[in-house]
Amino acid sequence: MNTMVANKAKAAQPQGAGPAALKVVARDVNVHYGQKHALKGVSIDIPDRSVTAFIGPSGCGKSTFLRCINRMNDTIANARVDGSIKLDGADIYDPAVDVVQLRARVGMVFQKPNPFPKSIYENVVYGPRIHGLAESRADLDAIVEKSLRGAGLWDEVKDRLREPGTGLSGGQQQRLCIARTIAVEPEVILMDEPCSALDPIATAVIEELIEELRKDFTIVIVTHNMQQAARVSQRTAFFHLGLLVEVDDTEKIFTNPQDARTQGYITGRYG
Amino acid sequence: MGTDHIVKSFDEALTRLAEVIQRMGGIAETQISEAIDAVVRRDAELASRVIEDDRKVDTLESQVDDMAIKLLALRQPVASDLRFVVGTLKISAEIERIGDYAKNVAKRAVALSQIAPLKPAHVIHRMGDVAQQMIKDVLDAYANRDVERADAVWARDAELDELYSSLFRELVTYMMEDARNITGSTHMLFIAKNIERIGDHATNIAEQVHYIVTGKSIEATRPKGDETAFAVVRPGGGS
Ligand SMILES: Nc1ncnc2c1ncn2[C@@H]1O[C@H](COP(=O)(O)OP(=O)(O)O)[C@@H](O)[C@H]1O
Ligand SMILES: [Mg+2]
């Protein structure tokens, strides 16, 4: 609880003055799955409270790199990660780091909405409970309302919090998963193709939500939809064959990319 | 322009857009040379043909608008493709203006054909040649994505401005020599100004080509040779 508060306070740096603070700094990150070299020497700076989009053809390593940022690759038996990733300047692969704590600070939203087969309420309080973020019923109620509001879902579900989360529409389920993620007050939210299972309206709602969320969180989103990357992100990183080819302001990437491979990919030409 | 897209019809749509620009540019070039010929040869009939031709340019311009808007809506181009579509839209507007100036020259040719011939027609001819060559070069640069050629056109505008300045002085002197020259000289002056403006629009096109190809704008400031706005011509020579 105390560390969470401390982290939040640290994240609340003054904005606007000087270059944006860096939330995540990765240097020369390599990932092997057994013999397969899936990610090759990736270095990137991810600014605080902004949206960074990862684009690139399937299998280029976007999800692999995303999973490095909250050490989800630790759960994959044959995966080996080396290089350095710092969150607010501290190495997340330091043996002293508590991985559970880390994943509370760096939350994740997946491609397929995956609410637990429990009530909407229970879905949201699950994280805060296991992290001991709330004791009383009143605290939990407050977290549920705040998180569901933050995920833009409160008005739609406030009268049926006891109903199962799985009964919601796809777009609502995804927002419930976002509510579940933000309930533990993370600093970074990783999203792996969060809209690929949603229709255009539900997608637009999530995109609008991302715009809201970036005021409080650092967001990294993997997307297959380049227009989506263009719409929601401030920085765009293009991956190709395990390499980070180019990362720049999104406007720059979509008007005047510097690398021929980026140009070929985003304009729909053969690479 | 459109090459190598995985979706072939996207390539085709981009290529068609570029073709319409070439057609527009071709007509505008002809308009300029014929308008100048009409001035020099005092040919009112040729002049009225130039005036007629302007409609063709206008029609093609709205065709470019339609095609570009469809491309933007349906293909959502990005990067070099986006720069190409937006740049092409602007270029077609520039060519349309060039057509208007050529039409204005032709209208004055009709008026001039009804009064006594004037001396400095050869400078007008020279200006017309330069302007026409600029249009031709800049459209070749557009077709071949040739940034050096576009930059060369851009730099050449100074030449046209200088020709205009010298003609301006010549005509003013001429008018002061004999008041009967005033009507004809005034027409000439407007014709020269129209051609000088055509050169400005050719440089605007060069800027667009530079942007389409490189993604950057031409940094240096536009070359400026036209200082007639500050010129004082005194009776008895010397300025
Ligand atoms: N658990 C795994 N075991 C073995 N190889 C994997 C595993 N996960 C991903 N890969 C391989 O690593 C490469 C990158 O995959 P991934 O990061 O999922 O790409 P992306 O998200 O860009 O589509 C691919 O070649 C993929 O087959
Ligand atoms: Mg993936």
Coordinates of C-alpha atoms and ligand atoms in Angstrom, one line a residue:
Chain A
M1 CA 0.0 0.0 0.0
N2 CA 2.7 2.5 1.0
T3 CA 4.9 1.7 -2.0
M4 CA 1.9 2.2 -4.2
V5 CA 1.2 5.6 -2.8
A6 CA 4.9 6.5 -3.0
N7 CA 5.0 5.4 -6.6
K8 CA 2.0 7.5 -7.5
A9 CA 3.5 10.5 -5.8
K10 CA 6.7 10.0 -7.8
A11 CA 4.8 9.8 -11.0
A12 CA 3.1 13.1 -10.4
Q13 CA 6.0 15.1 -11.7
P14 CA 5.3 18.6 -13.0
Q15 CA 4.3 18.4 -16.6
G16 CA 5.0 20.7 -19.5
A17 CA 8.4 22.0 -18.4
G18 CA 11.2 20.7 -20.5
P19 CA 11.2 17.3 -22.4
A20 CA 8.8 14.7 -21.1
A21 CA 10.1 12.5 -18.3
L22 CA 11.0 9.0 -19.3
K23 CA 8.9 6.3 -17.7
V24 CA 10.5 3.3 -19.2
V25 CA 14.0 3.1 -20.6
A26 CA 15.0 -0.1 -22.4
R27 CA 18.6 -0.8 -23.6
D28 CA 19.8 -3.5 -25.9
V29 CA 17.0 -6.0 -24.9
N30 CA 17.3 -9.4 -26.5
V31 CA 14.8 -12.2 -26.1
H32 CA 15.4 -15.8 -27.0
Y33 CA 12.7 -18.5 -27.1
G34 CA 15.0 -21.6 -26.9
Q35 CA 17.2 -21.2 -30.0
K36 CA 14.9 -18.6 -31.6
H37 CA 16.2 -15.0 -31.3
A38 CA 12.9 -13.2 -31.3
L39 CA 13.9 -9.7 -30.2
K40 CA 17.3 -8.2 -31.2
G41 CA 18.9 -5.4 -29.3
V42 CA 15.9 -3.2 -28.8
S43 CA 16.5 0.2 -27.1
I44 CA 13.7 2.6 -26.6
D45 CA 12.6 5.5 -24.4
I46 CA 9.0 5.5 -23.4
P47 CA 7.8 8.9 -22.1
D48 CA 5.6 9.3 -19.1
R49 CA 1.9 9.9 -19.5
S50 CA 1.7 9.5 -23.2
V51 CA 0.7 6.7 -25.5
T52 CA 3.4 4.8 -27.4
A53 CA 2.2 2.5 -30.2
F54 CA 4.0 -0.6 -31.4
I55 CA 3.4 -1.5 -35.0
G56 CA 4.8 -4.1 -37.3
P57 CA 4.0 -7.3 -39.2
S58 CA 2.9 -10.4 -37.2
G59 CA 5.7 -12.2 -35.5
C60 CA 8.1 -9.2 -35.5
G61 CA 8.3 -9.3 -31.7
K62 CA 5.8 -6.6 -30.5
S63 CA 4.1 -8.8 -27.9
T64 CA 7.4 -10.2 -26.9
F65 CA 8.8 -6.8 -26.1
L66 CA 5.6 -5.7 -24.4
R67 CA 5.8 -8.7 -22.1
C68 CA 9.4 -7.7 -21.2
I69 CA 8.1 -4.5 -19.6
N70 CA 6.2 -6.3 -16.8
R71 CA 8.3 -9.5 -16.9
M72 CA 5.5 -11.6 -18.2
N73 CA 8.1 -13.5 -20.2
D74 CA 9.2 -14.9 -16.9
T75 CA 6.1 -17.1 -17.0
I76 CA 7.2 -18.6 -20.4
A77 CA 9.5 -21.6 -19.7
N78 CA 11.9 -21.3 -22.6
A79 CA 12.1 -17.5 -22.8
R80 CA 15.4 -15.8 -22.0
V81 CA 15.5 -12.0 -21.6
D82 CA 18.7 -10.0 -21.4
G83 CA 19.5 -6.3 -21.6
S84 CA 18.3 -3.6 -19.3
I85 CA 14.8 -2.2 -18.7
K86 CA 14.3 0.6 -16.2
L87 CA 11.1 1.8 -14.7
D88 CA 11.6 5.3 -13.2
G89 CA 15.3 4.6 -13.4
A90 CA 15.2 1.3 -11.4
D91 CA 16.1 -1.9 -13.2
I92 CA 13.0 -4.1 -13.2
Y93 CA 15.1 -7.3 -13.7
D94 CA 17.0 -6.6 -10.5
P95 CA 16.8 -9.8 -8.4
A96 CA 15.5 -7.7 -5.5
V97 CA 12.4 -6.7 -7.5
D98 CA 9.1 -8.2 -6.3
V99 CA 7.5 -9.3 -9.6
V100 CA 4.0 -9.2 -8.1
Q101 CA 4.6 -5.6 -7.1
L102 CA 6.0 -4.8 -10.5
R103 CA 2.9 -6.1 -12.3
A104 CA 0.8 -4.0 -10.0
R105 CA 2.8 -1.0 -11.3
V106 CA 2.8 -2.2 -14.9
G107 CA -0.7 -3.5 -15.7
M108 CA -1.7 -5.4 -18.8
V109 CA -4.8 -5.6 -21.0
F110 CA -5.0 -8.4 -23.5
Q111 CA -6.4 -8.9 -27.0
K112 CA -9.4 -11.0 -26.0
P113 CA -11.4 -9.5 -23.1
N114 CA -10.9 -12.0 -20.3
P115 CA -13.0 -11.1 -17.3
F116 CA -13.1 -13.6 -14.5
P117 CA -16.3 -15.7 -14.3
K118 CA -17.4 -13.6 -11.4
S119 CA -19.5 -10.5 -10.8
I120 CA -18.5 -7.1 -12.3
Y121 CA -17.8 -6.0 -8.8
E122 CA -15.6 -9.0 -8.0
N123 CA -13.7 -8.5 -11.2
V124 CA -12.7 -5.0 -10.2
V125 CA -11.9 -5.6 -6.5
Y126 CA -9.8 -8.8 -7.2
G127 CA -6.5 -6.9 -7.7
P128 CA -6.9 -4.4 -4.9
R129 CA -7.8 -7.3 -2.6
I130 CA -4.8 -9.4 -3.3
H131 CA -2.5 -6.4 -3.2
G132 CA -4.1 -5.4 0.1
L133 CA -5.0 -1.9 -1.2
A134 CA -8.3 -1.8 0.6
E135 CA -9.6 -3.1 3.9
S136 CA -13.2 -1.9 4.4
R137 CA -16.2 -2.5 2.3
A138 CA -16.5 1.3 1.8
D139 CA -12.9 1.4 0.5
L140 CA -13.7 -1.4 -2.0
D141 CA -16.9 0.3 -3.1
A142 CA -15.0 3.5 -3.7
I143 CA -12.4 1.7 -5.8
V144 CA -15.1 0.0 -7.8
E145 CA -16.8 3.2 -8.7
K146 CA -13.5 5.1 -9.4
S147 CA -12.2 2.3 -11.6
L148 CA -15.4 1.8 -13.5
R149 CA -15.7 5.5 -14.0
G150 CA -12.1 5.6 -15.2
A151 CA -12.8 2.9 -17.7
G152 CA -15.9 4.7 -18.9
L153 CA -18.2 1.9 -17.8
W154 CA -19.8 3.1 -14.6
D155 CA -23.0 4.5 -16.0
E156 CA -23.6 1.4 -18.0
V157 CA -23.2 -1.1 -15.1
K158 CA -23.7 0.8 -11.9
D159 CA -27.1 -0.9 -11.4
R160 CA -25.9 -4.4 -12.0
L161 CA -22.6 -4.7 -10.3
R162 CA -23.5 -8.2 -9.0
E163 CA -24.1 -9.6 -12.4
P164 CA -21.4 -11.7 -14.1
G165 CA -18.8 -9.7 -16.1
T166 CA -19.0 -12.3 -18.8
G167 CA -22.6 -11.2 -19.5
L168 CA -21.4 -7.8 -20.9
S169 CA -20.8 -7.0 -24.6
G170 CA -17.3 -7.4 -26.0
G171 CA -16.5 -3.7 -25.8
Q172 CA -17.9 -3.5 -22.2
Q173 CA -15.9 -6.6 -21.2
Q174 CA -12.7 -5.0 -22.5
R175 CA -13.5 -1.8 -20.5
L176 CA -14.1 -4.0 -17.5
C177 CA -10.7 -5.5 -18.0
I178 CA -9.3 -1.9 -18.2
A179 CA -11.2 -1.1 -14.9
R180 CA -9.7 -4.2 -13.3
T181 CA -6.2 -3.1 -14.5
I182 CA -6.5 0.5 -13.2
A183 CA -8.1 -0.6 -9.9
V184 CA -4.6 -1.3 -8.5
E185 CA -3.5 2.2 -9.6
P186 CA -0.7 1.1 -12.0
E187 CA 1.7 3.6 -13.5
V188 CA 2.0 1.9 -16.9
I189 CA -0.7 0.1 -18.8
L190 CA 0.4 -2.3 -21.5
M191 CA -2.3 -3.2 -24.1
D192 CA -1.8 -6.0 -26.6
E193 CA -4.2 -5.4 -29.5
P194 CA -7.0 -4.4 -27.1
C195 CA -9.5 -3.6 -29.9
S196 CA -8.9 -6.4 -32.4
A197 CA -11.9 -8.4 -31.2
L198 CA -14.2 -5.3 -31.1
D199 CA -16.5 -3.6 -33.6
P200 CA -15.7 0.0 -34.8
I201 CA -18.0 1.7 -32.2
A202 CA -16.6 -0.3 -29.3
T203 CA -13.2 0.4 -30.7
A204 CA -13.9 4.2 -30.8
V205 CA -15.0 4.1 -27.2
I206 CA -11.8 2.4 -26.1
E207 CA -9.7 4.9 -28.2
E208 CA -11.5 7.8 -26.5
L209 CA -10.8 6.1 -23.1
I210 CA -7.1 5.7 -24.0
E211 CA -7.0 9.5 -24.6
E212 CA -8.5 10.0 -21.1
L213 CA -6.2 7.5 -19.5
R214 CA -3.0 9.0 -20.7
K215 CA -3.5 11.9 -18.4
D216 CA -2.8 9.6 -15.5
F217 CA -0.9 6.6 -17.0
T218 CA 1.8 5.8 -19.4
I219 CA 0.3 3.6 -22.1
V220 CA 2.0 1.2 -24.5
I221 CA -0.3 -0.3 -27.1
V222 CA 0.4 -3.0 -29.7
T223 CA -1.9 -2.6 -32.6
H224 CA -2.3 -4.1 -36.1
N225 CA -4.4 -1.2 -37.1
M226 CA -2.1 1.5 -38.3
Q227 CA -4.9 4.1 -38.4
Q228 CA -5.4 3.3 -34.7
A229 CA -1.8 3.9 -33.9
A230 CA -2.0 7.2 -35.8
R231 CA -5.2 8.2 -33.9
V232 CA -4.3 7.3 -30.3
S233 CA -0.5 7.5 -29.9
Q234 CA 2.0 10.3 -29.5
R235 CA 5.0 8.1 -30.3
T236 CA 5.1 5.2 -32.7
A237 CA 7.7 2.4 -32.8
F238 CA 8.0 0.2 -35.9
F239 CA 9.3 -3.4 -35.4
H240 CA 10.4 -5.7 -38.1
L241 CA 12.0 -9.2 -37.8
G242 CA 12.8 -8.7 -34.1
L243 CA 14.4 -5.3 -34.6
L244 CA 13.1 -1.9 -33.6
V245 CA 13.5 -0.2 -36.9
E246 CA 12.3 3.3 -36.1
V247 CA 10.7 5.1 -33.3
D248 CA 9.6 8.7 -33.5
D249 CA 6.7 11.1 -33.0
T250 CA 3.6 9.6 -34.5
E251 CA 3.1 12.5 -36.8
K252 CA 6.5 12.1 -38.1
I253 CA 6.2 8.4 -38.7
F254 CA 2.9 8.8 -40.6
T255 CA 4.0 11.8 -42.7
N256 CA 7.7 11.4 -43.2
P257 CA 9.2 8.2 -41.8
Q258 CA 13.0 8.0 -42.2
D259 CA 13.5 4.3 -42.8
A260 CA 12.5 2.6 -46.1
R261 CA 11.1 -0.4 -44.2
T262 CA 8.8 1.8 -42.1
Q263 CA 7.7 3.6 -45.2
G264 CA 7.0 0.3 -47.0
Y265 CA 5.0 -1.1 -44.2
I266 CA 2.8 1.8 -43.4
T267 CA 2.1 2.7 -47.0
G268 CA 1.2 -1.0 -47.8
R269 CA 4.2 -1.7 -50.1
Y270 CA 6.3 -4.8 -50.2
G271 CA 9.0 -4.7 -47.6
Chain B
M1 CA 4.1 7.7 -59.0
G2 CA 2.0 4.9 -57.6
T3 CA 4.3 1.9 -57.6
D4 CA 4.9 -1.2 -55.6
H5 CA 1.7 -1.2 -53.5
I6 CA 0.5 -4.6 -52.5
V7 CA -2.9 -3.4 -53.5
K8 CA -2.5 -2.7 -57.3
S9 CA -5.7 -0.6 -57.6
F10 CA -4.1 1.9 -55.1
D11 CA -1.1 2.2 -57.5
E12 CA -3.5 2.7 -60.4
A13 CA -5.5 5.4 -58.6
L14 CA -2.3 7.4 -57.8
T15 CA -1.1 7.0 -61.4
R16 CA -4.3 8.3 -62.8
L17 CA -4.1 11.3 -60.5
A18 CA -0.7 12.1 -61.8
E19 CA -1.9 11.7 -65.4
V20 CA -4.6 14.3 -64.9
I21 CA -2.0 16.8 -63.6
Q22 CA 0.1 16.2 -66.7
R23 CA -2.9 16.8 -68.9
M24 CA -3.7 20.0 -67.0
G25 CA -0.1 21.1 -67.2
G26 CA 0.1 20.4 -70.9
I27 CA -2.9 22.6 -71.6
A28 CA -1.6 25.4 -69.4
E29 CA 1.8 25.3 -71.3
T30 CA 0.0 25.5 -74.6
Q31 CA -2.1 28.3 -73.2
I32 CA 0.9 30.3 -72.3
S33 CA 2.7 29.9 -75.6
E34 CA -0.4 30.6 -77.6
A35 CA -1.3 33.6 -75.5
I36 CA 2.1 35.1 -76.1
D37 CA 2.0 34.3 -79.8
A38 CA -1.4 36.0 -80.0
V39 CA 0.2 39.1 -78.4
V40 CA 3.2 39.1 -80.7
R41 CA 1.3 38.3 -83.9
R42 CA -1.6 40.4 -82.9
D43 CA -3.9 37.4 -83.5
A44 CA -7.3 37.9 -81.9
E45 CA -8.6 34.6 -83.1
L46 CA -5.8 32.6 -81.5
A47 CA -6.3 34.6 -78.3
S48 CA -10.0 33.7 -78.1
R49 CA -9.0 30.0 -78.5
V50 CA -6.7 30.4 -75.5
I51 CA -9.6 31.9 -73.5
E52 CA -11.8 29.0 -74.5
D53 CA -9.2 26.4 -73.4
D54 CA -9.3 27.7 -69.9
R55 CA -12.5 25.8 -69.3
K56 CA -10.7 22.6 -70.0
V57 CA -8.2 23.3 -67.2
D58 CA -11.0 24.2 -64.8
T59 CA -12.8 20.9 -65.6
L60 CA -9.6 18.9 -65.0
E61 CA -9.0 20.7 -61.8
S62 CA -12.4 19.6 -60.4
Q63 CA -11.6 16.1 -61.6
V64 CA -8.4 16.1 -59.6
D65 CA -10.3 17.3 -56.5
D66 CA -12.8 14.4 -56.9
M67 CA -10.1 11.8 -57.4
A68 CA -8.0 13.1 -54.5
I69 CA -10.9 13.3 -52.1
K70 CA -11.9 9.7 -53.0
L71 CA -8.3 8.5 -52.5
L72 CA -8.2 10.2 -49.1
A73 CA -11.5 8.7 -48.0
L74 CA -11.1 5.2 -49.3
R75 CA -7.3 4.5 -49.1
Q76 CA -6.3 6.7 -46.2
P77 CA -2.8 7.3 -47.6
V78 CA 0.1 8.0 -45.2
A79 CA 3.7 9.1 -45.5
S80 CA 4.9 9.6 -49.1
D81 CA 1.5 8.7 -50.5
L82 CA -0.2 11.2 -48.3
R83 CA 2.3 13.9 -49.3
F84 CA 1.7 13.0 -52.9
V85 CA -2.1 13.3 -52.7
V86 CA -2.1 16.5 -50.7
G87 CA 0.7 18.0 -52.9
T88 CA -1.2 17.1 -56.0
L89 CA -4.3 18.8 -54.8
K90 CA -2.3 22.0 -54.3
I91 CA -0.5 21.7 -57.6
S92 CA -3.8 21.4 -59.5
A93 CA -4.9 24.6 -57.9
E94 CA -1.7 26.3 -58.9
I95 CA -2.1 25.1 -62.5
E96 CA -5.6 26.4 -62.5
R97 CA -4.3 29.8 -61.5
I98 CA -1.7 29.6 -64.2
G99 CA -4.5 29.0 -66.7
D100 CA -6.3 32.1 -65.5
Y101 CA -3.3 34.2 -66.0
A102 CA -2.8 32.9 -69.5
K103 CA -6.4 33.7 -70.2
N104 CA -5.8 37.2 -68.9
V105 CA -2.8 37.6 -71.3
A106 CA -5.0 36.4 -74.1
K107 CA -7.7 38.9 -73.3
R108 CA -5.2 41.7 -73.4
A109 CA -3.9 40.3 -76.7
V110 CA -7.4 40.9 -78.1
A111 CA -7.3 44.5 -77.0
L112 CA -3.7 45.0 -78.2
S113 CA -4.5 43.7 -81.7
Q114 CA -6.8 46.7 -82.2
I115 CA -4.2 49.4 -81.6
A116 CA -0.8 50.3 -83.1
P117 CA 2.0 47.7 -82.6
L118 CA 4.4 48.3 -79.7
K119 CA 8.2 47.9 -79.6
P120 CA 9.0 45.8 -76.5
A121 CA 7.1 42.7 -77.6
H122 CA 10.3 40.7 -77.8
V123 CA 10.9 40.9 -74.0
I124 CA 7.4 39.6 -73.5
H125 CA 8.2 36.7 -75.8
R126 CA 11.3 36.0 -73.8
M127 CA 9.3 36.0 -70.5
G128 CA 6.7 33.7 -72.0
D129 CA 9.4 31.3 -73.0
V130 CA 10.9 31.2 -69.6
A131 CA 7.5 30.8 -67.9
Q132 CA 6.6 28.0 -70.2
Q133 CA 9.9 26.2 -69.7
M134 CA 9.4 26.5 -65.9
I135 CA 6.0 24.8 -66.1
K136 CA 7.4 22.1 -68.3
D137 CA 10.4 21.5 -66.1
V138 CA 8.4 21.5 -62.9
L139 CA 5.9 19.0 -64.2
D140 CA 8.7 16.8 -65.4
A141 CA 10.1 17.0 -61.9
Y142 CA 6.7 16.1 -60.5
A143 CA 6.4 13.1 -62.8
N144 CA 9.8 11.8 -62.1
R145 CA 10.0 12.8 -58.4
D146 CA 13.1 14.8 -59.4
V147 CA 13.9 17.1 -56.5
E148 CA 16.9 18.8 -58.1
R149 CA 14.9 19.7 -61.1
A150 CA 12.2 21.1 -59.0
D151 CA 14.8 23.2 -57.0
A152 CA 16.2 24.5 -60.3
V153 CA 12.8 25.7 -61.4
W154 CA 12.4 27.3 -58.0
A155 CA 15.7 29.2 -58.4
R156 CA 14.8 30.2 -61.9
D157 CA 12.0 32.5 -60.8
A158 CA 14.5 35.2 -60.2
E159 CA 15.3 35.3 -63.9
L160 CA 11.6 36.0 -64.7
D161 CA 11.5 38.7 -62.0
E162 CA 14.5 40.4 -63.5
L163 CA 13.0 40.4 -67.0
Y164 CA 9.9 41.8 -65.6
S165 CA 11.7 44.6 -63.8
S166 CA 13.7 45.6 -66.9
L167 CA 10.5 45.5 -69.0
F168 CA 8.7 47.6 -66.4
R169 CA 11.5 50.3 -66.7
E170 CA 11.4 50.2 -70.5
L171 CA 7.7 50.6 -70.7
V172 CA 7.6 53.4 -68.2
T173 CA 10.2 55.3 -70.2
Y174 CA 8.3 54.6 -73.3
M175 CA 5.1 56.0 -71.9
M176 CA 6.9 59.1 -70.8
E177 CA 8.3 59.6 -74.3
D178 CA 4.9 59.7 -75.9
A179 CA 1.6 59.7 -74.2
R180 CA 0.0 57.9 -77.2
N181 CA 2.0 54.8 -76.0
I182 CA 0.2 54.7 -72.7
T183 CA -2.7 52.5 -73.6
G184 CA -0.6 49.8 -75.3
S185 CA 2.1 50.0 -72.8
T186 CA -0.3 49.6 -69.9
H187 CA -1.7 46.4 -71.5
M188 CA 1.9 45.2 -72.0
L189 CA 2.7 45.9 -68.4
F190 CA -0.3 43.8 -67.2
I191 CA 0.7 41.1 -69.6
A192 CA 4.2 41.0 -68.2
K193 CA 2.9 41.0 -64.7
N194 CA 0.6 38.1 -65.5
I195 CA 3.6 36.1 -66.8
E196 CA 5.6 37.1 -63.8
R197 CA 2.8 35.7 -61.6
I198 CA 2.8 32.5 -63.7
G199 CA 6.4 32.1 -62.7
D200 CA 5.5 32.5 -59.0
H201 CA 2.9 29.7 -59.4
A202 CA 5.5 27.5 -61.1
T203 CA 7.8 28.0 -58.0
N204 CA 4.9 27.1 -55.8
I205 CA 4.6 23.9 -57.7
A206 CA 8.3 23.4 -57.3
E207 CA 7.9 23.8 -53.5
Q208 CA 5.2 21.1 -53.5
V209 CA 7.3 18.7 -55.5
H210 CA 10.2 19.3 -53.1
Y211 CA 7.9 18.5 -50.2
I212 CA 6.3 15.5 -51.8
V213 CA 9.7 13.9 -52.5
T214 CA 11.6 14.9 -49.4
G215 CA 9.0 15.5 -46.8
K216 CA 10.7 18.8 -46.1
S217 CA 10.0 22.3 -47.3
I218 CA 12.5 24.3 -49.3
E219 CA 14.3 26.1 -46.5
A220 CA 15.9 29.1 -48.3
T221 CA 13.7 32.1 -48.9
R222 CA 12.1 32.5 -52.3
P223 CA 14.5 34.3 -54.7
K224 CA 13.2 37.8 -55.3
G225 CA 14.2 39.9 -58.3
D226 CA 11.0 41.9 -58.7
E227 CA 11.7 45.3 -57.2
T228 CA 9.4 47.3 -59.3
A229 CA 7.3 48.1 -56.3
F230 CA 10.1 50.3 -55.1
A231 CA 11.2 51.6 -58.6
V232 CA 11.2 55.3 -59.4
V233 CA 11.6 56.2 -63.0
R234 CA 12.4 59.9 -63.6
P235 CA 11.8 61.7 -66.8
G236 CA 15.1 62.2 -68.7
G237 CA 16.4 58.7 -67.8
G238 CA 18.0 57.2 -64.7
S239 CA 16.0 55.4 -62.1
Ligands
LIG1 N1 6.2 -18.7 -26.3 C1 6.9 -18.7 -27.4 N2 7.7 -19.7 -27.7 C2 8.4 -19.7 -28.9 N3 8.4 -18.8 -29.8 C3 7.6 -17.7 -29.5 C4 6.8 -17.6 -28.4 N4 6.1 -16.4 -28.4 C5 6.5 -15.8 -29.6 N5 7.3 -16.6 -30.2 C6 8.0 -16.2 -31.5 O1 8.7 -15.0 -31.4 C7 8.5 -14.2 -32.5 C8 7.8 -12.9 -32.1 O2 6.5 -13.2 -31.7 P1 5.5 -12.1 -31.1 O3 6.2 -11.2 -30.1 O4 4.3 -12.7 -30.6 O5 5.2 -11.2 -32.3 P2 4.1 -10.1 -32.6 O6 3.4 -9.8 -31.3 O7 4.8 -8.9 -33.2 O8 3.1 -10.7 -33.6 C9 7.6 -15.0 -33.5 O9 8.5 -15.6 -34.4 C10 6.9 -16.0 -32.6 O10 6.7 -17.2 -33.3
MG2 MG 1.4 -10.0 -30.8

